[in-house]
Amino acid sequence: MRIRRTISAAGLTMMAAAAILTGAPAAFVAAAAPGAACYDPEAAGAADARSRNGSAARHDPNELTAAQVAEREKDFAARVSARSATADIGIQAVITIPVVFHVISEDGTQANGNIPDSWITNQIAVLNAAYATNTSFQFTLQSIDRRTNAAWYPIVYGSSTETAMKAALRTGGDGTLNIYTGDLSDDLLGWATFPTSSIGTYDGVVILDESLPGGSATNYNLGDTATHEIGHWLNLYHTFQGACGATGDSVSDTPREKSAAFACPTGRDTCTQSGVDPIHNFMDYTYDSCMYEFTAGQATRMLSAWNAYRA
């Protein structure tokens, strides 16, 4: 039976380096997983996780430490440089990403994970609208894979069962987006992997089924948990990565932000430089209804990362 967890105001605890986004006014802190610069059971990757308002979920692993960011940026720069002799896809070109949805259910009922096709097609439409803003990316639904397996339900963040599930189900190449839906552990809304030099079966995005358009996750049911997590899958950090420091989120045109924003705090300004906080950016932690943009710099970074890691 699906357990509907109480949303509390308890602090987030430390977890592997995958960002945990809580949909509430609580601070997010990043942490490294044992044995990996960024959490990935298979390799030195990373995952981001988003949880609901005030969740007692886990710590935020996609807000990486300075050392983790430096390591990732060094690898990213080297891979971009190595490809500089080849012609990259132009920023105006459309890159269509095939999407495989793995619908995980406990018992085959909608109440326990078996969501309707309409939610999935609506989610694809939301992604295409979101990524039409400045970016080169669009998404096409390749297939829907439905699995009834109580051992995988709920999907437990960072667990051996999650790793086994993905190993059994992931399909396609480095550029195929595998999305897993179901009830999630610890009040999380979703998590995703960053691209790495060696993309394995753990690669992909996990999202709460009720966060899809039509779902019941209040303030987070317009489909932008997927938008946010796919941003990480395409190598974006949170807008508050690096806080008010010089490098911030490694994108020059996103205003610096000291900490995650929640709800929709118009006019919030936590850093003295570069304007008010980017609360409308898909890579912050605000309500779905508050998010509507990627910057041109984020679009360029995603394109470079696609060419470096997934093309």
mmCIF file of C-alpha atoms in Angstrom:
data_model
loop_
_atom_site.group_PDB
_atom_site.id
_atom_site.type_symbol
_atom_site.label_atom_id
_atom_site.label_comp_id
_atom_site.label_asym_id
_atom_site.label_seq_id
_atom_site.Cartn_x
_atom_site.Cartn_y
_atom_site.Cartn_z
ATOM 1 C CA MET A 1 0.000 0.000 0.000
ATOM 2 C CA ARG A 2 1.243 3.478 -0.800
ATOM 3 C CA ILE A 3 2.253 5.360 2.316
ATOM 4 C CA ARG A 4 1.400 9.059 2.241
ATOM 5 C CA ARG A 5 4.051 10.554 4.464
ATOM 6 C CA THR A 6 3.507 13.578 6.680
ATOM 7 C CA ILE A 7 5.420 16.639 5.535
ATOM 8 C CA SER A 8 7.458 17.910 8.456
ATOM 9 C CA ALA A 9 9.824 20.802 8.990
ATOM 10 C CA ALA A 10 12.705 18.617 10.095
ATOM 11 C CA GLY A 11 16.103 19.423 8.656
ATOM 12 C CA LEU A 12 17.583 17.583 5.716
ATOM 13 C CA THR A 13 20.229 15.009 6.488
ATOM 14 C CA MET A 14 23.407 14.331 4.629
ATOM 15 C CA MET A 15 23.245 12.054 1.612
ATOM 16 C CA ALA A 16 25.346 11.128 -1.377
ATOM 17 C CA ALA A 17 26.297 13.882 -3.728
ATOM 18 C CA ALA A 18 22.986 14.091 -5.533
ATOM 19 C CA ALA A 19 21.021 17.241 -4.935
ATOM 20 C CA ILE A 20 17.947 16.854 -2.821
ATOM 21 C CA LEU A 21 15.388 19.488 -3.551
ATOM 22 C CA THR A 22 12.805 19.948 -0.872
ATOM 23 C CA GLY A 23 9.768 21.862 -1.911
ATOM 24 C CA ALA A 24 9.658 23.906 1.253
ATOM 25 C CA PRO A 25 11.440 26.718 3.005
ATOM 26 C CA ALA A 26 14.215 24.548 4.351
ATOM 27 C CA ALA A 27 17.922 24.852 3.619
ATOM 28 C CA PHE A 28 19.580 22.499 1.202
ATOM 29 C CA VAL A 29 23.048 21.274 1.928
ATOM 30 C CA ALA A 30 25.288 19.282 -0.368
ATOM 31 C CA ALA A 31 27.333 16.284 0.605
ATOM 32 C CA ALA A 32 29.595 13.737 -0.973
ATOM 33 C CA ALA A 33 28.861 10.062 -0.968
ATOM 34 C CA PRO A 34 31.500 7.752 0.434
ATOM 35 C CA GLY A 35 33.894 6.691 -2.271
ATOM 36 C CA ALA A 36 32.583 8.989 -5.007
ATOM 37 C CA ALA A 37 32.991 12.638 -5.792
ATOM 38 C CA CYS A 38 29.338 12.701 -6.752
ATOM 39 C CA TYR A 39 26.902 9.957 -5.886
ATOM 40 C CA ASP A 40 26.578 7.157 -8.381
ATOM 41 C CA PRO A 41 26.723 3.509 -7.343
ATOM 42 C CA GLU A 42 28.470 2.693 -10.613
ATOM 43 C CA ALA A 43 30.949 5.495 -11.095
ATOM 44 C CA ALA A 44 31.985 8.953 -10.049
ATOM 45 C CA GLY A 45 28.729 10.488 -11.117
ATOM 46 C CA ALA A 46 26.176 12.471 -9.150
ATOM 47 C CA ALA A 47 22.500 12.609 -8.603
ATOM 48 C CA ASP A 48 20.109 15.326 -7.659
ATOM 49 C CA ALA A 49 17.081 14.730 -5.528
ATOM 50 C CA ARG A 50 14.134 16.998 -4.995
ATOM 51 C CA SER A 51 11.763 16.623 -2.052
ATOM 52 C CA ARG A 52 8.613 18.330 -0.927
ATOM 53 C CA ASN A 53 8.113 21.375 1.244
ATOM 54 C CA GLY A 54 9.638 21.008 4.675
ATOM 55 C CA SER A 55 10.360 17.382 4.073
ATOM 56 C CA ALA A 56 12.423 15.470 6.571
ATOM 57 C CA ALA A 57 13.846 13.761 3.558
ATOM 58 C CA ARG A 58 17.540 13.728 3.044
ATOM 59 C CA HIS A 59 20.172 16.236 2.540
ATOM 60 C CA ASP A 60 20.624 17.929 -0.796
ATOM 61 C CA PRO A 61 23.190 16.113 -2.800
ATOM 62 C CA ASN A 62 23.209 18.137 -5.995
ATOM 63 C CA GLU A 63 24.405 21.245 -4.302
ATOM 64 C CA LEU A 64 27.950 19.991 -4.549
ATOM 65 C CA THR A 65 30.976 20.973 -2.540
ATOM 66 C CA ALA A 66 33.509 23.339 -4.075
ATOM 67 C CA ALA A 67 35.904 20.422 -4.560
ATOM 68 C CA GLN A 68 33.271 18.356 -6.337
ATOM 69 C CA VAL A 69 32.385 21.226 -8.632
ATOM 70 C CA ALA A 70 36.051 21.832 -9.413
ATOM 71 C CA GLU A 71 36.532 18.164 -10.305
ATOM 72 C CA ARG A 72 33.446 18.109 -12.512
ATOM 73 C CA GLU A 73 34.333 21.394 -14.218
ATOM 74 C CA LYS A 74 37.870 20.211 -14.940
ATOM 75 C CA ASP A 75 36.532 17.084 -16.643
ATOM 76 C CA PHE A 76 33.881 19.067 -18.493
ATOM 77 C CA ALA A 77 36.413 21.603 -19.800
ATOM 78 C CA ALA A 78 38.739 18.823 -20.942
ATOM 79 C CA ARG A 79 35.968 17.041 -22.817
ATOM 80 C CA VAL A 80 34.751 20.251 -24.466
ATOM 81 C CA SER A 81 38.329 21.051 -25.507
ATOM 82 C CA ALA A 82 38.820 17.560 -26.917
ATOM 83 C CA ARG A 83 35.779 18.037 -29.137
ATOM 84 C CA SER A 84 36.706 21.533 -30.271
ATOM 85 C CA ALA A 85 38.153 20.212 -33.522
ATOM 86 C CA THR A 86 34.743 18.891 -34.503
ATOM 87 C CA ALA A 87 31.769 21.017 -35.473
ATOM 88 C CA ASP A 88 29.350 21.270 -32.579
ATOM 89 C CA ILE A 89 25.637 21.433 -33.178
ATOM 90 C CA GLY A 90 24.505 25.045 -33.431
ATOM 91 C CA ILE A 91 22.577 26.566 -30.565
ATOM 92 C CA GLN A 92 19.503 26.962 -32.784
ATOM 93 C CA ALA A 93 19.527 23.345 -33.929
ATOM 94 C CA VAL A 94 16.883 21.089 -32.448
ATOM 95 C CA ILE A 95 18.167 18.047 -30.605
ATOM 96 C CA THR A 96 15.380 15.557 -30.047
ATOM 97 C CA ILE A 97 15.941 13.332 -27.029
ATOM 98 C CA PRO A 98 14.162 9.949 -26.999
ATOM 99 C CA VAL A 99 12.421 9.289 -23.689
ATOM 100 C CA VAL A 100 11.600 5.925 -22.154
ATOM 101 C CA PHE A 101 9.183 6.014 -19.210
ATOM 102 C CA HIS A 102 9.451 3.149 -16.735
ATOM 103 C CA VAL A 103 6.239 3.163 -14.686
ATOM 104 C CA ILE A 104 6.835 1.302 -11.425
ATOM 105 C CA SER A 105 3.785 0.042 -9.546
ATOM 106 C CA GLU A 106 3.309 -1.953 -6.384
ATOM 107 C CA ASP A 107 0.156 -3.797 -7.469
ATOM 108 C CA GLY A 108 -0.916 -2.515 -10.889
ATOM 109 C CA THR A 109 -3.378 0.073 -9.574
ATOM 110 C CA GLN A 110 -3.200 3.801 -10.259
ATOM 111 C CA ALA A 111 -3.312 4.447 -6.506
ATOM 112 C CA ASN A 112 -0.074 2.529 -6.208
ATOM 113 C CA GLY A 113 1.909 3.798 -9.162
ATOM 114 C CA ASN A 114 0.276 2.661 -12.399
ATOM 115 C CA ILE A 115 -0.357 6.152 -13.752
ATOM 116 C CA PRO A 116 -2.302 6.733 -16.996
ATOM 117 C CA ASP A 117 -0.691 7.339 -20.377
ATOM 118 C CA SER A 118 -2.273 10.818 -20.462
ATOM 119 C CA TRP A 119 -0.097 11.991 -17.563
ATOM 120 C CA ILE A 120 2.993 10.878 -19.448
ATOM 121 C CA THR A 121 2.059 12.520 -22.747
ATOM 122 C CA ASN A 122 1.215 15.700 -20.845
ATOM 123 C CA GLN A 123 4.617 15.522 -19.137
ATOM 124 C CA ILE A 124 6.342 15.367 -22.522
ATOM 125 C CA ALA A 125 4.361 18.442 -23.595
ATOM 126 C CA VAL A 126 5.466 20.297 -20.441
ATOM 127 C CA LEU A 127 9.106 19.418 -21.119
ATOM 128 C CA ASN A 128 8.903 20.595 -24.709
ATOM 129 C CA ALA A 129 7.356 23.900 -23.660
ATOM 130 C CA ALA A 130 9.960 24.430 -20.910
ATOM 131 C CA TYR A 131 12.956 23.560 -23.080
ATOM 132 C CA ALA A 132 11.676 25.632 -25.991
ATOM 133 C CA THR A 133 12.829 28.640 -23.937
ATOM 134 C CA ASN A 134 16.363 29.368 -25.173
ATOM 135 C CA THR A 135 17.480 25.734 -25.485
ATOM 136 C CA SER A 136 18.098 23.353 -28.379
ATOM 137 C CA PHE A 137 16.305 20.415 -26.782
ATOM 138 C CA GLN A 138 12.992 18.752 -27.426
ATOM 139 C CA PHE A 139 11.717 15.377 -26.241
ATOM 140 C CA THR A 140 9.854 12.556 -27.914
ATOM 141 C CA LEU A 141 8.204 9.646 -26.143
ATOM 142 C CA GLN A 142 9.842 6.460 -27.379
ATOM 143 C CA SER A 143 8.046 3.956 -25.167
ATOM 144 C CA ILE A 144 6.244 3.322 -21.893
ATOM 145 C CA ASP A 145 7.438 0.344 -19.870
ATOM 146 C CA ARG A 146 5.056 -0.716 -17.074
ATOM 147 C CA ARG A 147 6.379 -2.884 -14.251
ATOM 148 C CA THR A 148 4.530 -4.254 -11.246
ATOM 149 C CA ASN A 149 7.126 -5.146 -8.652
ATOM 150 C CA ALA A 150 6.554 -4.658 -4.923
ATOM 151 C CA ALA A 151 10.299 -5.050 -4.279
ATOM 152 C CA TRP A 152 10.959 -1.831 -6.231
ATOM 153 C CA TYR A 153 8.120 0.110 -4.626
ATOM 154 C CA PRO A 154 8.499 2.684 -3.303
ATOM 155 C CA ILE A 155 11.664 3.604 -5.153
ATOM 156 C CA VAL A 156 14.221 4.162 -2.397
ATOM 157 C CA TYR A 157 16.807 6.840 -3.079
ATOM 158 C CA GLY A 158 20.370 5.530 -3.219
ATOM 159 C CA SER A 159 19.368 1.950 -2.431
ATOM 160 C CA SER A 160 20.577 -1.340 -3.850
ATOM 161 C CA THR A 161 17.037 -1.987 -5.096
ATOM 162 C CA GLU A 162 17.092 1.264 -7.080
ATOM 163 C CA THR A 163 20.415 0.252 -8.612
ATOM 164 C CA ALA A 164 19.082 -3.220 -9.460
ATOM 165 C CA MET A 165 15.887 -1.793 -10.938
ATOM 166 C CA LYS A 166 17.783 0.527 -13.243
ATOM 167 C CA ALA A 167 20.221 -2.195 -14.249
ATOM 168 C CA ALA A 168 17.279 -4.374 -15.241
ATOM 169 C CA LEU A 169 15.293 -1.712 -17.064
ATOM 170 C CA ARG A 170 17.480 1.008 -18.551
ATOM 171 C CA THR A 171 17.479 1.002 -22.354
ATOM 172 C CA GLY A 172 19.122 2.977 -25.146
ATOM 173 C CA GLY A 173 22.399 4.786 -25.529
ATOM 174 C CA ASP A 174 24.021 7.678 -23.686
ATOM 175 C CA GLY A 175 21.530 10.123 -25.192
ATOM 176 C CA THR A 176 18.392 8.167 -24.278
ATOM 177 C CA LEU A 177 16.556 9.646 -21.310
ATOM 178 C CA ASN A 178 15.221 6.945 -19.014
ATOM 179 C CA ILE A 179 12.620 8.260 -16.560
ATOM 180 C CA TYR A 180 11.398 6.128 -13.651
ATOM 181 C CA THR A 181 8.118 6.998 -11.916
ATOM 182 C CA GLY A 182 6.563 5.701 -8.723
ATOM 183 C CA ASP A 183 6.095 6.536 -5.070
ATOM 184 C CA LEU A 184 9.443 7.686 -3.684
ATOM 185 C CA SER A 185 11.167 7.342 -0.348
ATOM 186 C CA ASP A 186 11.538 10.167 2.169
ATOM 187 C CA ASP A 187 8.972 12.542 0.631
ATOM 188 C CA LEU A 188 11.239 13.118 -2.342
ATOM 189 C CA LEU A 189 9.912 14.534 -5.590
ATOM 190 C CA GLY A 190 12.744 13.246 -7.747
ATOM 191 C CA TRP A 191 16.442 12.816 -8.432
ATOM 192 C CA ALA A 192 18.728 12.577 -11.440
ATOM 193 C CA THR A 193 22.283 11.785 -12.483
ATOM 194 C CA PHE A 194 24.775 14.208 -13.948
ATOM 195 C CA PRO A 195 26.530 13.160 -17.148
ATOM 196 C CA THR A 196 29.913 11.519 -16.656
ATOM 197 C CA SER A 197 32.688 10.220 -18.864
ATOM 198 C CA SER A 198 31.316 6.704 -18.434
ATOM 199 C CA ILE A 199 27.528 6.555 -18.511
ATOM 200 C CA GLY A 200 26.187 3.315 -17.100
ATOM 201 C CA THR A 201 22.897 1.750 -16.160
ATOM 202 C CA TYR A 202 22.360 4.036 -13.150
ATOM 203 C CA ASP A 203 21.993 6.999 -15.513
ATOM 204 C CA GLY A 204 18.559 8.614 -15.671
ATOM 205 C CA VAL A 205 15.853 10.521 -13.844
ATOM 206 C CA VAL A 206 13.502 9.341 -11.085
ATOM 207 C CA ILE A 207 10.352 11.346 -10.367
ATOM 208 C CA LEU A 208 7.361 11.023 -8.086
ATOM 209 C CA ASP A 209 4.399 9.842 -10.153
ATOM 210 C CA GLU A 210 2.124 12.413 -8.511
ATOM 211 C CA SER A 211 4.430 15.241 -9.700
ATOM 212 C CA LEU A 212 3.395 14.659 -13.299
ATOM 213 C CA PRO A 213 0.644 16.895 -14.742
ATOM 214 C CA GLY A 214 -2.572 15.492 -13.310
ATOM 215 C CA GLY A 215 -0.963 14.240 -10.103
ATOM 216 C CA SER A 216 -1.762 15.181 -6.522
ATOM 217 C CA ALA A 217 1.559 16.664 -5.301
ATOM 218 C CA THR A 218 0.248 20.103 -4.350
ATOM 219 C CA ASN A 219 2.406 22.941 -5.761
ATOM 220 C CA TYR A 220 4.561 20.341 -7.528
ATOM 221 C CA ASN A 221 2.127 18.698 -9.949
ATOM 222 C CA LEU A 222 2.606 20.775 -13.103
ATOM 223 C CA GLY A 223 5.482 18.650 -14.386
ATOM 224 C CA ASP A 224 8.482 20.793 -13.509
ATOM 225 C CA THR A 225 10.131 18.304 -11.189
ATOM 226 C CA ALA A 226 11.030 16.488 -14.411
ATOM 227 C CA THR A 227 12.115 19.777 -16.014
ATOM 228 C CA HIS A 228 14.430 20.480 -13.075
ATOM 229 C CA GLU A 229 15.899 16.993 -12.868
ATOM 230 C CA ILE A 230 16.535 16.785 -16.602
ATOM 231 C CA GLY A 231 18.472 20.050 -16.236
ATOM 232 C CA HIS A 232 20.862 18.159 -13.955
ATOM 233 C CA TRP A 233 20.916 15.247 -16.430
ATOM 234 C CA LEU A 234 22.130 17.840 -18.961
ATOM 235 C CA ASN A 235 24.794 19.154 -16.535
ATOM 236 C CA LEU A 236 23.168 22.173 -14.893
ATOM 237 C CA TYR A 237 23.738 22.950 -11.229
ATOM 238 C CA HIS A 238 21.218 24.587 -8.937
ATOM 239 C CA THR A 239 21.040 28.351 -9.294
ATOM 240 C CA PHE A 240 22.270 28.638 -5.695
ATOM 241 C CA GLN A 241 25.325 26.400 -6.244
ATOM 242 C CA GLY A 242 28.326 28.340 -4.974
ATOM 243 C CA ALA A 243 26.058 30.847 -3.208
ATOM 244 C CA CYS A 244 27.321 34.410 -3.638
ATOM 245 C CA GLY A 245 30.805 33.296 -4.666
ATOM 246 C CA ALA A 246 32.622 34.232 -7.843
ATOM 247 C CA THR A 247 31.726 31.121 -9.849
ATOM 248 C CA GLY A 248 28.196 30.564 -8.605
ATOM 249 C CA ASP A 249 26.484 27.893 -10.702
ATOM 250 C CA SER A 250 29.180 28.112 -13.434
ATOM 251 C CA VAL A 251 26.778 30.038 -15.688
ATOM 252 C CA SER A 252 27.505 33.746 -16.125
ATOM 253 C CA ASP A 253 23.980 35.019 -16.713
ATOM 254 C CA THR A 254 22.197 33.491 -13.716
ATOM 255 C CA PRO A 255 22.180 35.942 -10.793
ATOM 256 C CA ARG A 256 24.001 34.757 -7.689
ATOM 257 C CA GLU A 257 21.778 33.287 -4.987
ATOM 258 C CA LYS A 258 22.869 32.533 -1.440
ATOM 259 C CA SER A 259 20.408 29.708 -0.792
ATOM 260 C CA ALA A 260 17.491 27.883 -2.344
ATOM 261 C CA ALA A 261 14.223 29.767 -2.788
ATOM 262 C CA PHE A 262 10.882 28.140 -1.982
ATOM 263 C CA ALA A 263 7.274 28.996 -2.837
ATOM 264 C CA CYS A 264 7.570 32.135 -5.053
ATOM 265 C CA PRO A 265 9.278 34.954 -3.095
ATOM 266 C CA THR A 266 9.106 37.832 -5.581
ATOM 267 C CA GLY A 267 11.920 40.348 -5.131
ATOM 268 C CA ARG A 268 14.095 38.052 -3.021
ATOM 269 C CA ASP A 269 17.723 39.222 -3.206
ATOM 270 C CA THR A 270 20.249 37.270 -1.166
ATOM 271 C CA CYS A 271 23.477 38.390 -2.893
ATOM 272 C CA THR A 272 24.703 41.922 -3.493
ATOM 273 C CA GLN A 273 25.878 41.257 -7.045
ATOM 274 C CA SER A 274 24.066 40.531 -10.297
ATOM 275 C CA GLY A 275 20.434 41.298 -9.531
ATOM 276 C CA VAL A 276 17.548 39.685 -7.686
ATOM 277 C CA ASP A 277 17.456 35.934 -7.096
ATOM 278 C CA PRO A 278 16.490 33.766 -10.097
ATOM 279 C CA ILE A 279 13.330 32.409 -8.482
ATOM 280 C CA HIS A 280 11.702 31.769 -11.856
ATOM 281 C CA ASN A 281 14.567 29.591 -13.053
ATOM 282 C CA PHE A 282 13.842 25.888 -13.446
ATOM 283 C CA MET A 283 16.999 25.112 -11.450
ATOM 284 C CA ASP A 284 15.836 26.779 -8.231
ATOM 285 C CA TYR A 285 13.487 25.115 -5.701
ATOM 286 C CA THR A 286 10.351 27.205 -6.108
ATOM 287 C CA TYR A 287 6.828 25.971 -6.845
ATOM 288 C CA ASP A 288 6.171 24.653 -10.333
ATOM 289 C CA SER A 289 3.873 27.609 -10.977
ATOM 290 C CA CYS A 290 6.758 30.003 -10.251
ATOM 291 C CA MET A 291 9.254 28.411 -12.671
ATOM 292 C CA TYR A 292 9.360 29.334 -16.341
ATOM 293 C CA GLU A 293 12.879 29.916 -17.642
ATOM 294 C CA PHE A 294 16.350 28.758 -18.513
ATOM 295 C CA THR A 295 18.915 31.448 -19.331
ATOM 296 C CA ALA A 296 20.857 31.611 -22.580
ATOM 297 C CA GLY A 297 23.975 30.665 -20.623
ATOM 298 C CA GLN A 298 22.319 27.584 -19.212
ATOM 299 C CA ALA A 299 21.218 26.623 -22.716
ATOM 300 C CA THR A 300 24.779 26.944 -23.990
ATOM 301 C CA ARG A 301 26.097 24.859 -21.095
ATOM 302 C CA MET A 302 23.536 22.115 -21.720
ATOM 303 C CA LEU A 303 24.420 22.020 -25.406
ATOM 304 C CA SER A 304 28.147 21.814 -24.666
ATOM 305 C CA ALA A 305 27.515 19.025 -22.157
ATOM 306 C CA TRP A 306 25.354 17.143 -24.636
ATOM 307 C CA ASN A 307 28.152 17.254 -27.201
ATOM 308 C CA ALA A 308 30.790 16.363 -24.605
ATOM 309 C CA TYR A 309 28.983 13.466 -22.913
ATOM 310 C CA ARG A 310 25.829 12.276 -24.653
ATOM 311 C CA ALA A 311 25.927 13.018 -28.389
#
